[in-house]
Amino acid sequence: MSLNENIEYKKELRHDWDRQEIADIYNKPLLNLIYEAATIHRMWHKADEIQLSTLLSIKTGGCPEDCSYCGQAARYHTDIQVQALLPLDTVLEHARRAQANGASRFCMAAAWREVRDNRDFDKVLEMVSAVNAMGLEVCCTLGMLTEDQARRLQEVGLFAYNHNLDTSEAYYDKIISTRKFDNRLHTIDNVRKAGMTVCSGGIIGLGETVEDRIAMLSTLSNMPQHPESVPINALARVKGTPLENLPKVKIWDMVRMIATARIIMPSTMIRLSAGRMEMEEEEQAWCFMAGANSIFTGEKETLLVTPNPGVSEDIAMLDNLGLKPRVKEN
């Protein structure tokens, strides 16, 4: 197929993607793949808009899990300092600055294995309610969640819950042993039952194969309802973790993942997430052309506990590329 060939695309959502179909898309000649993804992106989204999201760690480090990529796991010797749950006033100050800097989505992350019904969860509910009252989309990532806990979060205004698959089911136990892949799916199901939107994606560069990447995309795209948000992360190599010496993810691998996700989940927000600190502006531009329409930004220049471009750099980049921050729809 040449780039000039006219192809008609139907504006429809499918939930019956065969893995070979996804592999065929992923392995297309690169420019053809980007062209197709860009075409579909423009059918479903405003191509000049990028949603700015701010991610704040409201409780850092000391996690009992053994995720091989994560510097917040208590068992690894990293330079990350443990931080107790932030007070409400501090969280709201971060949310105000994020909103002033153009963010329409504010995400709060706690390094917990699972949510427990205690005073800390009550404080998180208060945070969600207060940030929601500011007019921001509120997202949380707090670990595993019961159906009742999901319902309580939804009742105070939580818009989205993040719970990444991380990788394929087959490769999952090579990265994490302290929980099962099915635990991930169960939490996502609880979020759906509560009526919230789902944010779920994964990480590439963990030592997985292309087949693992395709399998992860297959799981996401064949859910009864596609996740409204799919973060595509490049491994941020944290010193002291088991994966610290893996090679940097190649930009064209990121572009292929983003483009494939865009084609098979056309209505979804595809989030260019971890790994941007090692990308040139031109490389990020290719990701936007391939269908990414959200980034995480912030004034502290961190994404949870790893380096990330600052908001001023991101605004300058969007301006250079003729893009603009997406405004939250009422």
Coordinates of C-alpha atoms in Angstrom, one line a residue, residues 7-119:
I7 CA -8.7 3.9 2.1
E8 CA -12.1 4.3 3.6
Y9 CA -12.3 3.9 7.4
K10 CA -15.5 3.2 9.2
K11 CA -16.1 5.1 12.4
E12 CA -16.8 2.1 14.6
L13 CA -15.5 0.5 17.7
R14 CA -14.5 -3.2 17.6
H15 CA -14.0 -5.5 20.5
D16 CA -13.1 -8.6 18.5
W17 CA -9.5 -8.0 17.5
D18 CA -7.5 -11.1 16.6
R19 CA -3.9 -11.0 17.8
Q20 CA -2.7 -11.7 14.2
E21 CA -4.7 -8.7 13.0
I22 CA -3.1 -6.5 15.7
A23 CA 0.4 -7.9 14.8
D24 CA -0.2 -7.1 11.1
I25 CA -1.1 -3.5 12.0
Y26 CA 1.9 -3.2 14.4
N27 CA 4.3 -4.6 11.7
K28 CA 3.2 -2.4 8.8
P29 CA 5.8 -0.3 7.1
L30 CA 6.3 2.5 9.6
L31 CA 5.2 5.5 7.5
N32 CA 2.1 3.7 6.3
L33 CA 1.3 2.8 9.9
I34 CA 1.7 6.4 11.1
Y35 CA -0.4 7.7 8.1
E36 CA -3.3 5.3 9.0
A37 CA -3.1 6.1 12.7
A38 CA -3.1 9.8 11.9
T39 CA -6.1 9.5 9.6
I40 CA -8.1 7.6 12.2
H41 CA -7.1 10.0 14.9
R42 CA -8.5 12.9 12.9
M43 CA -11.8 11.1 12.6
W44 CA -12.3 10.8 16.3
H45 CA -10.3 13.6 17.9
K46 CA -9.2 17.2 17.4
A47 CA -5.8 16.7 16.0
D48 CA -4.5 20.0 17.4
E49 CA -5.4 19.3 21.0
I50 CA -3.3 17.6 23.6
Q51 CA -4.7 17.0 27.1
L52 CA -2.3 18.2 29.8
S53 CA -2.5 16.0 32.9
T54 CA -0.7 16.4 36.2
L55 CA 0.3 13.4 38.3
L56 CA 1.0 14.0 41.9
S57 CA 2.4 11.4 44.3
I58 CA 0.2 11.8 47.4
K59 CA 2.0 8.9 49.2
T60 CA 5.5 7.9 48.1
G61 CA 7.6 4.8 48.6
G62 CA 7.4 1.9 51.0
C63 CA 5.2 -0.2 48.8
P64 CA 5.2 -4.0 49.6
E65 CA 4.9 -5.0 46.0
D66 CA 7.9 -6.3 43.9
C67 CA 7.3 -4.6 40.6
S68 CA 10.7 -4.9 39.0
Y69 CA 10.6 -1.5 37.3
C70 CA 9.4 0.5 40.4
G71 CA 11.6 2.6 42.6
Q72 CA 8.9 2.8 45.2
A73 CA 9.1 -0.9 46.2
A74 CA 10.4 -1.1 49.7
R75 CA 12.6 -4.1 48.9
Y76 CA 14.8 -2.2 46.5
H77 CA 17.6 0.1 47.5
T78 CA 16.9 3.4 45.6
D79 CA 17.3 7.0 46.4
I80 CA 13.6 7.6 46.7
Q81 CA 12.4 9.0 50.0
V82 CA 9.4 7.5 51.7
Q83 CA 6.7 10.2 52.2
A84 CA 3.5 9.8 54.2
L85 CA 0.1 10.8 52.8
L86 CA 0.1 14.5 51.9
P87 CA -2.3 16.8 53.8
L88 CA -5.3 18.1 51.9
D89 CA -4.1 21.7 51.7
T90 CA -0.9 20.6 50.0
V91 CA -2.8 18.5 47.4
L92 CA -5.2 21.4 46.7
E93 CA -2.3 23.8 46.2
H94 CA -0.8 21.4 43.6
A95 CA -4.1 21.1 41.9
R96 CA -4.6 24.9 41.7
R97 CA -1.1 25.3 40.1
A98 CA -1.8 22.5 37.7
Q99 CA -5.1 24.1 36.6
A100 CA -3.4 27.5 36.2
N101 CA -0.7 25.8 34.0
G102 CA -3.4 24.4 31.6
A103 CA -4.0 21.0 33.0
S104 CA -7.5 19.7 32.7
R105 CA -6.9 16.4 34.5
F106 CA -5.4 15.9 37.9
C107 CA -4.2 12.5 39.0
M108 CA -3.3 11.4 42.5
A109 CA -1.1 8.3 43.1
A110 CA -0.5 6.5 46.4
A111 CA 2.2 3.7 46.6
W112 CA -0.2 1.2 48.1
R113 CA -0.7 -2.5 47.2
E114 CA -4.4 -2.1 47.8
V115 CA -6.8 0.4 49.3
R116 CA -7.7 -0.3 52.9
D117 CA -10.8 1.0 54.6
N118 CA -9.1 3.3 57.1
R119 CA -8.5 7.0 57.8

